[in-house]
Short mmCIF file of C-alpha atoms in Angstrom, two decimals:
data_model
loop_
_atom_site.label_atom_id
_atom_site.label_comp_id
_atom_site.label_asym_id
_atom_site.label_seq_id
_atom_site.Cartn_x
_atom_site.Cartn_y
_atom_site.Cartn_z
CA UNK E 114 208.31 26.15 138.09
CA UNK E 115 206.98 29.63 137.81
CA UNK E 116 203.30 30.13 137.30
CA UNK E 117 202.46 31.96 134.05
CA UNK E 118 200.48 35.07 134.76
CA UNK E 119 197.11 35.12 132.99
CA UNK E 120 196.62 37.87 130.47
CA UNK E 121 193.92 40.34 131.30
CA UNK E 122 190.83 39.80 129.20
CA UNK E 123 190.49 42.19 126.32
CA UNK E 124 187.53 44.48 126.69
CA UNK E 125 184.60 43.52 124.50
CA UNK E 126 184.32 45.75 121.45
CA UNK E 127 181.66 48.37 121.81
CA UNK E 128 179.57 48.85 118.73
CA UNK E 129 179.07 52.42 117.70
CA UNK E 130 175.56 53.37 118.75
CA UNK E 131 173.20 54.18 115.92
CA UNK E 132 171.92 57.72 115.64
CA UNK E 133 169.55 58.12 118.56
CA UNK E 134 166.48 58.75 116.41
CA UNK E 135 167.01 56.10 113.72
CA UNK E 136 164.77 53.32 115.03
CA UNK E 137 162.15 55.63 116.45
CA UNK E 138 162.08 57.83 113.35
CA UNK E 139 161.55 54.93 110.95
CA UNK E 140 158.95 53.32 113.20
CA UNK E 141 156.94 56.35 114.33
CA UNK E 142 157.94 59.73 112.94
CA UNK E 143 158.76 58.27 109.49
CA UNK E 144 155.21 57.07 108.69
CA UNK E 145 153.83 60.37 110.00
CA UNK E 146 156.33 62.25 107.85
CA UNK E 147 155.36 60.32 104.71
CA UNK E 148 151.69 60.61 105.65
CA UNK E 149 151.95 64.41 105.72
CA UNK E 150 153.58 64.32 102.27
CA UNK E 151 150.72 62.11 101.03
CA UNK E 152 148.14 64.54 102.43
CA UNK E 153 149.82 67.40 100.54
CA UNK E 154 149.67 65.33 97.34
CA UNK E 155 145.99 64.53 97.87
CA UNK E 156 145.20 68.18 98.58
CA UNK E 157 146.92 69.35 95.40
CA UNK E 158 145.18 66.59 93.43
CA UNK E 159 141.81 67.68 94.79
CA UNK E 160 142.42 71.35 94.03
CA UNK E 161 143.39 70.49 90.45
CA UNK E 162 140.60 67.95 89.89
CA UNK E 163 139.14 70.04 87.04
CA UNK E 164 142.43 71.29 85.60
CA UNK E 165 143.08 70.47 81.97
CA UNK E 166 145.79 70.98 79.37
CA UNK E 167 145.87 70.40 75.59
CA UNK E 168 147.86 67.15 75.89
CA UNK E 169 145.34 65.93 78.45
CA UNK E 170 142.48 66.40 75.97
CA UNK E 171 144.18 63.97 73.60
CA UNK E 172 144.81 61.41 76.35
CA UNK E 173 141.15 61.64 77.39
CA UNK E 174 140.02 61.27 73.78
CA UNK E 175 142.03 58.05 73.65
CA UNK E 176 140.46 56.93 76.94
CA UNK E 177 137.05 57.51 75.34
CA UNK E 178 138.17 55.30 72.45
CA UNK E 179 139.01 52.55 74.96
CA UNK E 180 135.53 52.86 76.48
CA UNK E 181 133.99 52.50 73.02
CA UNK E 182 136.24 49.55 72.18
CA UNK E 183 137.58 51.67 69.30
CA UNK E 184 141.05 50.16 68.95
CA UNK E 185 141.53 51.71 65.49
CA UNK E 186 141.69 55.23 66.92
CA UNK E 187 143.47 54.18 70.10
CA UNK E 188 146.44 52.83 68.13
CA UNK E 189 148.40 55.85 66.89
CA UNK E 190 152.07 56.71 66.97
CA UNK E 191 152.38 59.81 69.12
CA UNK E 192 150.52 59.44 72.42
CA UNK E 193 151.52 56.69 74.85
CA UNK E 194 148.92 53.99 75.59
CA UNK E 195 149.02 53.10 79.29
CA UNK E 196 147.25 56.13 80.77
CA UNK E 197 144.37 55.99 78.23
CA UNK E 198 144.03 52.24 78.81
CA UNK E 199 143.80 52.63 82.59
CA UNK E 200 141.52 55.68 82.44
CA UNK E 201 139.32 54.23 79.70
CA UNK E 202 138.88 50.87 81.43
CA UNK E 203 138.15 52.48 84.82
CA UNK E 204 135.83 55.08 83.28
CA UNK E 205 133.93 52.38 81.42
CA UNK E 206 133.42 50.30 84.54
CA UNK E 207 132.31 53.36 86.56
CA UNK E 208 130.24 54.89 83.74
CA UNK E 209 131.91 58.30 83.97
CA UNK E 210 131.19 61.34 81.82
CA UNK E 211 133.62 63.99 80.58
CA UNK E 212 134.03 66.03 83.77
CA UNK E 213 134.29 62.90 85.91
CA UNK E 214 136.89 61.46 83.50
CA UNK E 215 139.13 64.46 84.16
CA UNK E 216 138.83 63.91 87.91
CA UNK E 217 139.54 60.20 87.38
CA UNK E 218 142.88 60.91 85.70
CA UNK E 219 143.84 63.29 88.50
CA UNK E 220 142.94 60.51 90.92
CA UNK E 221 145.18 58.09 89.01
CA UNK E 222 148.03 60.59 89.24
CA UNK E 223 147.48 61.01 92.98
CA UNK E 224 147.49 57.23 93.46
CA UNK E 225 150.75 56.95 91.50
CA UNK E 226 152.34 59.67 93.64
CA UNK E 227 151.24 58.00 96.90
CA UNK E 228 152.58 54.63 95.70
CA UNK E 229 155.86 56.38 94.94
CA UNK E 230 155.99 57.79 98.48
CA UNK E 231 155.30 54.32 99.87
CA UNK E 232 158.25 52.88 97.93
CA UNK E 233 160.50 55.62 99.30
CA UNK E 234 159.46 54.79 102.86
CA UNK E 235 160.00 51.03 102.42
CA UNK E 236 163.38 51.67 100.81
CA UNK E 237 164.62 53.95 103.60
CA UNK E 238 163.34 51.58 106.26
CA UNK E 239 165.10 48.60 104.71
CA UNK E 240 168.47 50.34 104.73
CA UNK E 241 167.62 51.87 108.15
CA UNK E 242 168.34 55.42 107.05
CA UNK E 243 166.25 58.42 108.15
CA UNK E 244 168.55 60.53 105.97
CA UNK E 245 167.47 58.53 102.93
CA UNK E 246 163.81 59.03 103.77
CA UNK E 247 164.07 62.76 104.38
CA UNK E 248 166.27 63.27 101.33
CA UNK E 249 164.12 61.21 98.97
CA UNK E 250 160.87 62.90 100.05
CA UNK E 251 162.51 66.31 99.67
CA UNK E 252 163.71 65.26 96.19
CA UNK E 253 160.15 64.12 95.43
CA UNK E 254 158.96 67.70 95.94
CA UNK E 255 161.92 69.24 94.10
CA UNK E 256 162.61 66.86 91.21
CA UNK E 257 162.07 69.58 88.60
CA UNK E 258 162.21 72.92 90.42
CA UNK E 259 159.15 71.83 92.34
CA UNK E 260 156.97 68.75 92.46
CA UNK E 261 156.20 67.16 89.06
CA UNK E 262 153.00 68.44 87.48
CA UNK E 263 150.42 66.45 89.36
CA UNK E 264 147.81 68.82 87.97
CA UNK E 265 148.59 67.92 84.34
CA UNK E 266 146.45 65.30 82.63
CA UNK E 267 149.50 63.42 81.37
CA UNK E 268 151.30 60.16 82.25
CA UNK E 269 154.39 61.87 83.68
CA UNK E 270 153.48 61.16 87.31
CA UNK E 271 152.94 57.49 86.46
CA UNK E 272 156.39 57.40 84.84
CA UNK E 273 157.70 59.15 87.97
CA UNK E 274 156.41 56.27 90.12
CA UNK E 275 157.71 53.64 87.67
CA UNK E 276 161.19 55.18 87.77
CA UNK E 277 161.19 55.20 91.57
CA UNK E 278 160.21 51.52 91.60
CA UNK E 279 162.85 50.73 88.95
CA UNK E 280 165.52 52.60 90.95
CA UNK E 281 164.59 50.52 94.00
CA UNK E 282 164.94 47.28 92.03
CA UNK E 283 168.28 48.19 90.48
CA UNK E 284 169.92 49.88 93.48
CA UNK E 285 168.54 47.89 96.42
CA UNK E 286 167.85 44.49 94.83
CA UNK E 287 170.74 44.85 92.35
CA UNK E 288 168.43 43.88 89.47
CA UNK E 289 168.31 40.28 90.69
CA UNK E 290 164.51 40.16 90.43
CA UNK E 291 164.59 40.03 86.65
CA UNK E 292 160.82 39.56 86.26
CA UNK E 293 160.00 42.69 88.26
CA UNK E 294 162.79 44.68 86.62
CA UNK E 295 161.72 43.60 83.13
CA UNK E 296 158.07 44.49 83.75
CA UNK E 297 159.07 47.93 85.03
CA UNK E 298 161.33 48.57 82.03
CA UNK E 299 158.56 47.54 79.65
CA UNK E 300 156.00 49.60 81.58
CA UNK E 301 158.23 52.67 81.21
CA UNK E 302 157.83 52.36 77.43
CA UNK E 303 154.05 51.88 77.65
CA UNK E 304 153.77 54.91 79.93
CA UNK E 305 155.98 57.09 77.72
CA UNK E 306 156.94 55.57 74.36
CA UNK E 307 159.45 58.34 73.70
CA UNK E 308 161.77 56.89 76.36
CA UNK E 309 162.78 53.90 74.20
CA UNK E 310 166.25 55.38 73.35
CA UNK E 311 166.90 55.61 77.09
CA UNK E 312 165.91 51.94 77.45
CA UNK E 313 168.60 51.03 74.91
CA UNK E 314 171.18 53.00 76.90
CA UNK E 315 169.96 51.26 80.06
CA UNK E 316 170.77 47.86 78.54
CA UNK E 317 174.27 48.97 77.51
CA UNK E 318 175.10 50.57 80.88
CA UNK E 319 173.80 47.62 82.90
CA UNK E 320 175.74 45.10 80.80
CA UNK E 321 178.89 47.18 81.12
CA UNK E 322 178.49 47.43 84.92
CA UNK E 323 177.60 43.76 85.45
CA UNK E 324 180.07 42.07 87.81
CA UNK E 325 180.05 38.60 86.31
CA UNK E 326 178.37 36.27 83.85
CA UNK E 327 175.41 35.60 86.13
CA UNK E 328 174.74 39.32 86.46
CA UNK E 329 174.86 39.76 82.69
CA UNK E 330 172.41 36.87 82.30
CA UNK E 331 169.98 38.65 84.65
CA UNK E 332 170.34 41.86 82.62
CA UNK E 333 169.55 40.03 79.38
CA UNK E 334 166.67 38.14 80.98
CA UNK E 335 165.03 41.32 82.30
CA UNK E 336 165.55 42.96 78.90
CA UNK E 337 163.81 40.05 77.20
CA UNK E 338 160.86 40.38 79.58
CA UNK E 339 160.69 44.13 78.90
CA UNK E 340 160.57 43.46 75.14
CA UNK E 341 157.59 41.16 75.64
CA UNK E 342 155.79 43.93 77.55
CA UNK E 343 156.73 46.52 74.92
CA UNK E 344 155.44 44.24 72.15
CA UNK E 345 151.91 44.70 73.50
CA UNK E 346 152.05 48.14 71.86
CA UNK E 347 154.74 47.75 69.21
CA UNK E 348 152.93 44.93 67.38
CA UNK E 349 149.54 46.65 66.86
CA UNK E 350 151.29 49.96 66.12
CA UNK E 351 153.49 48.32 63.50
CA UNK E 352 150.53 46.49 61.95
CA UNK E 353 148.58 49.74 61.60
CA UNK E 354 151.64 51.58 60.23
CA UNK E 355 152.44 48.80 57.76
CA UNK E 356 156.08 48.70 58.91
CA UNK E 357 158.02 48.02 62.12
CA UNK E 358 157.86 51.10 64.35
CA UNK E 359 158.28 52.14 67.97
CA UNK E 360 156.21 55.29 67.53
CA UNK E 361 156.42 58.70 65.87
CA UNK E 362 157.00 61.01 68.84
CA UNK E 363 160.76 61.25 68.29
CA UNK E 364 160.42 61.96 64.56
CA UNK E 365 157.68 64.54 65.03
CA UNK E 366 159.38 66.28 67.97
CA UNK E 367 162.59 66.47 65.96
CA UNK E 368 160.67 68.06 63.11
CA UNK E 369 158.92 70.58 65.36
CA UNK E 370 161.75 71.55 67.69
CA UNK E 371 164.93 71.02 65.68
CA UNK E 372 163.84 71.58 62.08
CA UNK E 373 161.40 74.20 63.44
CA UNK E 374 158.60 73.20 61.08
CA UNK E 375 155.33 75.04 61.65
CA UNK E 376 153.22 72.01 60.68
CA UNK E 377 152.56 70.98 64.29
CA UNK E 378 149.04 72.47 64.39
CA UNK E 379 146.81 74.61 62.18
CA UNK E 380 147.26 77.24 64.93
CA UNK E 381 150.85 77.91 63.84
CA UNK E 382 151.12 76.29 60.40
CA UNK E 383 152.36 78.65 57.70
CA UNK E 384 152.57 75.95 55.05
CA UNK E 385 150.09 73.77 53.23
CA UNK E 386 148.04 70.77 54.28
CA UNK E 387 145.63 68.40 52.60
CA UNK E 388 142.90 69.58 54.99
CA UNK E 389 143.22 73.24 53.93
CA UNK E 390 141.31 75.17 51.31
CA UNK E 391 141.16 78.82 50.32
CA UNK E 392 137.84 80.67 50.35
CA UNK E 393 137.25 84.24 49.20
CA UNK E 394 135.59 86.43 51.81
CA UNK E 395 133.04 89.16 50.94
CA UNK E 396 135.82 91.76 51.17
CA UNK E 397 137.64 89.80 48.41
CA UNK E 398 140.44 88.54 50.73
CA UNK E 399 141.41 84.85 50.83
CA UNK E 400 140.62 82.95 54.02
CA UNK E 401 142.40 79.67 54.85
CA UNK E 402 140.02 77.07 56.24
CA UNK E 403 140.71 73.57 57.63
CA UNK E 404 138.12 70.82 57.80
CA UNK E 405 138.66 67.62 59.77
CA UNK E 406 137.17 64.51 58.20
CA UNK E 407 137.77 62.29 61.25
CA UNK E 408 136.46 64.86 63.71
CA UNK E 409 133.69 62.65 65.08
CA UNK E 410 136.29 60.72 67.12
CA UNK E 411 138.39 63.60 68.44
CA UNK E 412 137.94 66.80 70.36
CA UNK E 413 140.50 68.26 67.92
CA UNK E 414 141.80 65.87 65.29
CA UNK E 415 145.18 67.55 64.52
CA UNK E 416 146.28 67.19 68.14
CA UNK E 417 144.36 63.98 68.82
CA UNK E 418 146.36 62.12 66.18
CA UNK E 419 149.46 64.15 65.23
CA UNK E 420 150.87 61.21 63.24
CA UNK E 421 147.96 61.20 60.77
CA UNK E 422 147.93 64.99 60.68
CA UNK E 423 151.64 65.07 59.78
CA UNK E 424 150.93 62.77 56.83
CA UNK E 425 148.66 65.45 55.35
CA UNK E 426 151.31 68.18 55.45
CA UNK E 427 152.16 69.26 51.90
CA UNK E 428 154.74 71.97 52.65
CA UNK E 429 156.98 72.47 55.68
CA UNK E 430 158.33 75.91 56.44
CA UNK E 431 161.24 74.86 58.65
CA UNK E 432 164.72 73.66 57.80
CA UNK E 433 167.59 71.73 59.35
CA UNK E 434 169.76 73.99 61.54
CA UNK E 435 173.48 74.44 61.00
CA UNK E 436 175.89 72.61 63.28
CA UNK E 437 176.63 75.86 65.13
CA UNK E 438 172.90 76.56 65.64
CA UNK E 439 172.31 72.98 66.81
CA UNK E 440 175.14 73.16 69.36
CA UNK E 441 173.83 76.51 70.60
CA UNK E 442 170.36 74.96 70.99
CA UNK E 443 171.77 72.03 72.98
CA UNK E 444 173.69 74.39 75.24
CA UNK E 445 170.58 76.48 75.89
CA UNK E 446 168.56 73.37 76.66
CA UNK E 447 171.26 71.99 78.97
CA UNK E 448 171.57 75.32 80.75
CA UNK E 449 167.83 75.43 81.32
CA UNK E 450 167.74 71.84 82.61
CA UNK E 451 170.73 72.14 84.93
CA UNK E 452 170.55 75.80 85.90
CA UNK E 453 166.80 76.08 86.45
CA UNK E 454 165.09 72.75 87.00
CA UNK E 455 167.77 70.58 88.63
CA UNK E 456 169.54 73.24 90.64
CA UNK E 457 167.09 73.48 93.60
CA UNK E 458 167.23 69.73 94.22
CA UNK E 459 171.00 69.54 93.83
CA UNK E 460 171.72 72.53 96.09
CA UNK E 461 169.18 71.87 98.85
CA UNK E 462 169.06 68.04 98.91
CA UNK E 463 171.99 66.30 97.25
CA UNK E 464 174.87 68.54 98.27
CA UNK E 465 173.90 68.78 101.97
CA UNK E 466 173.35 65.00 102.23
CA UNK E 467 176.60 64.27 100.41
CA UNK E 468 178.36 66.53 102.93
CA UNK E 469 176.72 64.72 105.85
CA UNK E 470 177.38 61.20 104.53
CA UNK E 471 180.81 61.58 102.95
CA UNK E 472 183.38 59.01 104.05
CA UNK E 473 186.76 57.68 103.02
CA UNK E 474 186.48 55.54 99.92
CA UNK E 475 183.06 56.90 98.97
CA UNK E 476 183.97 57.31 95.32
CA UNK E 477 185.77 53.96 95.17
CA UNK E 478 182.56 52.31 96.37
CA UNK E 479 180.94 53.39 93.10
CA UNK E 480 182.97 50.64 91.43
CA UNK E 481 182.48 48.11 94.22
CA UNK E 482 179.84 47.74 96.90
CA UNK E 483 177.73 50.64 95.60
CA UNK E 484 178.10 49.93 91.89
CA UNK E 485 174.39 49.35 91.31
CA UNK E 486 173.41 52.58 93.05
CA UNK E 487 176.01 54.44 90.98
CA UNK E 488 174.52 52.86 87.83
CA UNK E 489 171.09 54.23 88.80
CA UNK E 490 172.67 57.67 89.23
CA UNK E 491 174.22 57.41 85.76
CA UNK E 492 170.95 56.25 84.19
CA UNK E 493 169.06 59.11 85.82
CA UNK E 494 171.64 61.60 84.52
CA UNK E 495 171.41 60.17 81.00
CA UNK E 496 167.61 60.31 81.19
CA UNK E 497 167.71 63.98 82.16
CA UNK E 498 170.23 64.98 79.51
CA UNK E 499 168.39 63.17 76.70
CA UNK E 500 165.87 66.01 76.75
CA UNK E 501 168.60 68.51 75.89
CA UNK E 502 168.76 66.85 72.47
CA UNK E 503 165.27 67.80 71.27
CA UNK E 504 162.81 69.23 73.79
CA UNK E 505 162.82 69.79 77.55
CA UNK E 506 160.11 70.53 80.08
CA UNK E 507 160.17 70.18 83.88
CA UNK E 508 157.52 67.43 83.89
CA UNK E 509 159.57 65.45 81.33
CA UNK E 510 162.85 65.49 83.23
CA UNK E 511 161.28 64.90 86.68
CA UNK E 512 161.18 61.05 86.60
CA UNK E 513 164.83 60.85 85.59
CA UNK E 514 165.92 63.61 87.97
CA UNK E 515 164.31 61.59 90.76
CA UNK E 516 166.18 58.50 89.57
CA UNK E 517 169.46 60.43 89.67
CA UNK E 518 168.72 61.54 93.24
CA UNK E 519 167.70 58.08 94.47
CA UNK E 520 170.82 56.42 93.08
CA UNK E 521 173.00 59.00 94.81
CA UNK E 522 171.09 58.73 98.11
CA UNK E 523 171.32 54.93 98.17
CA UNK E 524 175.02 55.19 97.41
CA UNK E 525 175.65 57.71 100.19
CA UNK E 526 173.14 56.64 102.86
CA UNK E 527 173.54 52.87 103.11
CA UNK E 528 175.14 51.60 106.34
CA UNK E 529 178.87 52.08 105.96
CA UNK E 530 181.74 50.13 107.52
CA UNK E 531 183.88 53.28 107.43
CA UNK E 532 182.80 56.08 109.80
CA UNK E 533 181.41 59.27 108.34
CA UNK E 534 183.80 62.21 108.27
CA UNK E 535 181.18 64.73 109.32
CA UNK E 536 181.79 66.27 112.73
CA UNK E 537 178.62 68.31 112.92
CA UNK E 538 176.49 67.99 116.07
CA UNK E 539 173.16 66.28 115.73
CA UNK E 540 171.30 69.59 115.60
CA UNK E 541 173.49 70.74 112.71
CA UNK E 542 172.85 67.52 110.80
CA UNK E 543 169.09 67.88 111.26
CA UNK E 544 169.29 71.47 110.06
CA UNK E 545 171.13 70.46 106.89
CA UNK E 546 168.69 67.61 106.22
CA UNK E 547 165.81 70.07 106.53
CA UNK E 548 167.04 72.47 103.84
CA UNK E 549 165.48 70.41 101.07
CA UNK E 550 162.17 70.08 102.91
CA UNK E 551 161.95 73.84 103.41
CA UNK E 552 162.74 74.39 99.74
CA UNK E 553 160.14 71.81 98.72
CA UNK E 554 157.47 73.60 100.75
CA UNK E 555 158.52 76.95 99.28
CA UNK E 556 158.10 75.60 95.75
CA UNK E 557 154.80 73.89 96.63
CA UNK E 558 153.07 76.97 98.07
CA UNK E 559 152.51 78.70 94.67
CA UNK E 560 150.97 75.51 93.33
CA UNK E 561 148.49 75.37 96.19
CA UNK E 562 147.62 79.05 95.76
CA UNK E 563 147.08 78.50 92.05
CA UNK E 564 145.03 75.40 92.82
CA UNK E 565 142.69 77.36 95.11
CA UNK E 566 142.20 80.22 92.62
CA UNK E 567 141.96 78.00 89.54
CA UNK E 568 139.36 75.71 91.14
CA UNK E 569 136.97 78.67 91.55
CA UNK E 570 137.78 79.94 88.06
CA UNK E 571 137.16 76.52 86.53
CA UNK E 572 133.82 76.24 88.32
CA UNK E 573 132.69 79.48 86.62
CA UNK E 574 133.89 78.24 83.21
CA UNK E 575 132.12 74.91 83.68
CA UNK E 576 128.84 76.62 84.61
CA UNK E 577 128.99 78.86 81.54
CA UNK E 578 129.71 75.90 79.27
CA UNK E 579 126.82 73.95 80.72
CA UNK E 580 124.59 76.95 80.00
CA UNK E 581 125.75 76.80 76.38
CA UNK E 582 124.88 73.13 76.18
CA UNK E 583 121.46 73.74 77.73
CA UNK E 584 120.84 76.59 75.28
CA UNK E 585 121.70 74.35 72.35
CA UNK E 586 119.38 71.66 73.68
CA UNK E 587 121.63 68.83 72.51
CA UNK E 588 121.30 66.70 75.62
CA UNK E 589 124.33 64.45 76.02
CA UNK E 590 125.08 64.32 72.29
CA UNK E 591 128.43 65.72 71.10
CA UNK E 592 128.38 69.34 69.97
CA UNK E 593 130.01 70.15 66.62
CA UNK E 594 132.00 73.37 66.88
CA UNK E 595 134.03 75.41 64.40
CA UNK E 596 136.89 77.63 65.52
CA UNK E 597 137.90 81.03 64.21
CA UNK E 598 141.44 81.53 65.49
CA UNK E 599 143.69 79.26 67.57
CA UNK E 600 142.19 75.98 68.81
CA UNK E 601 144.73 74.93 71.47
CA UNK E 602 143.72 77.58 74.07
CA UNK E 603 140.08 76.39 74.05
CA UNK E 604 140.59 72.63 73.85
CA UNK E 605 139.86 72.12 77.54
CA UNK E 606 136.59 74.02 77.23
CA UNK E 607 135.67 71.96 74.18
CA UNK E 608 136.27 68.69 76.00
CA UNK E 609 134.34 69.83 79.07
CA UNK E 610 131.13 70.27 77.07
CA UNK E 611 131.74 67.25 74.86
CA UNK E 612 132.47 69.26 71.73
CA UNK E 613 134.09 68.06 68.51
CA UNK E 614 135.99 70.72 66.59
CA UNK E 615 135.04 69.93 62.99
CA UNK E 616 136.61 72.92 61.23
CA UNK E 617 138.80 75.94 61.75
CA UNK E 618 139.58 79.29 60.21
CA UNK E 619 143.34 79.44 60.68
CA UNK E 620 144.67 82.22 62.95
CA UNK E 621 146.43 83.81 59.98
CA UNK E 622 142.98 84.43 58.46
CA UNK E 623 140.96 84.98 61.64
CA UNK E 624 141.22 88.78 61.59
CA UNK E 625 139.80 88.88 58.10
CA UNK E 626 136.67 87.07 59.29
CA UNK E 627 136.41 88.94 62.59
CA UNK E 628 136.60 92.33 60.84
CA UNK E 629 133.59 91.62 58.63
CA UNK E 630 130.23 93.23 59.41
CA UNK E 631 128.02 90.96 61.51
CA UNK E 632 125.71 89.90 58.69
CA UNK E 633 128.55 89.16 56.27
CA UNK E 634 130.48 87.26 58.93
CA UNK E 635 127.45 85.14 59.83
CA UNK E 636 126.77 84.40 56.16
CA UNK E 637 130.40 83.42 55.52
CA UNK E 638 130.62 81.16 58.56
CA UNK E 639 127.33 79.53 57.66
CA UNK E 640 128.68 78.92 54.16
CA UNK E 641 131.92 77.45 55.54
CA UNK E 642 130.62 75.38 58.46
CA UNK E 643 126.81 75.31 58.32
CA UNK E 644 126.76 71.64 57.42
CA UNK E 645 129.51 70.73 59.90
CA UNK E 646 128.84 72.74 63.09
CA UNK E 647 126.10 74.32 65.17
CA UNK E 648 128.39 76.66 67.08
CA UNK E 649 131.35 78.90 66.20
CA UNK E 650 133.94 80.08 68.72
CA UNK E 651 136.03 83.14 67.95
CA UNK E 652 139.06 82.35 70.11
CA UNK E 653 142.07 84.28 71.34
CA UNK E 654 145.53 83.16 72.45
CA UNK E 655 144.61 83.71 76.11
CA UNK E 656 141.63 81.33 75.89
CA UNK E 657 138.99 84.06 75.67
CA UNK E 658 136.25 83.37 73.15
CA UNK E 659 133.02 84.68 71.72
CA UNK E 660 130.26 82.29 70.67
CA UNK E 661 128.06 82.45 67.62
CA UNK E 662 125.19 80.06 66.95
CA UNK E 663 124.85 78.96 63.35
CA UNK E 664 121.40 78.60 61.79
CA UNK E 665 120.19 75.01 61.91
CA UNK E 666 119.29 73.40 58.65
#
């Protein structure tokens, strides 16, 4: 009987070694890398600590209402509530004044940005992908042709962080944590009420992409939780409005940007308003004057509560565009969004990383193992394109552009069973990954330069305004101011000295007043505003102004 020869043992399979820097990068260089990004954010936040914008004045007015416990003025249809609630509550606890309140909001924005960076690091570490970390941080600095406007006193950076957290929940956790997902969806509405149409689309897309009945149940459960969170604002807003409402931002923006009505502000209004009256100047010309009855609660009532202001409009000078004009407007908006604000991120971050991480079956995975990441990409794209419909700005598209990028990066960078098709040497891969970082730095440099120069300029403005307050001898009491000319360019200055704009000579009549001899001008302004203001500012479109003290009664 012949002895059967033993088969030689098969060699043990050798696992493909991970990229040599993966573990070390995520453990050591990764935190340092994110730390440097955080330092840049803090530096920009510090340089812009006194920066203001007209929208920010309204948000800070609402924060003041929170400090006073004035819920009547807090509840209005245009501005979103979460930033004023956070800033007002924190400012009340800390006892902050006007200048410190501005710095507080910048601090809130910096905190939101750092939290966002922390989520990006945790996400990349959990999928063990240095490429994801580098790509997501580069996208952070390029989400809208540069980093989102950290220097703006608006809630856009908070929404930016919320969208990063929501992307993480949907793409990494597959939306299984319905409580967290629902709270984030509801918070997105409280941060920016105008995003509610996108929330509806989110529900539809997630239900359509759900794999089974259990997944659809989780989608519905998280949606129910989000509605509870949203009700915290919808209920009081609807009670005040006397009808169910989600807010007025969509209606008003449509009127201003699509119908092109000039009733947005007295600065540009060519029609009539219940707050306007005509007064005959000494040279026999008619001067249009606005007086603001609720001015004691606002720096500038028309922009502090656009919903109430719109209700006073008696004539609108715009009109609905033709279909051809509307399509042309949408194409221009889309071209601006895609060709200007998204292009740097797509070219320097997404395309290079797609090239590095491409593999066989990559696109099929969008319907299978990477379905949730692909859904996040779709939702980000929808969020970006929604602004082509009415109004687009870089700071508005940034949260959704970041969502688009994160969905794509999760889809492409997760550990894959199929080898990558890239044959580049390691040095070439590192070079391609660095393109986005270099571009991000290039876009950030002008912001830092502007921050340095504007900080010094703002210090000078603040000193001059404090001199005005000292000259008036009003102490900490609000200063009642009347404006001759446009109000928007001087809103920041008004807030800095605690001024309330109680009346305005509209820009269309400002030259009539400014051309009068000094004595006649003083007499006319005293007649118009003597009982409503102690100070008149003759303002220009560039923010320059001349001050005139009115005689005190």
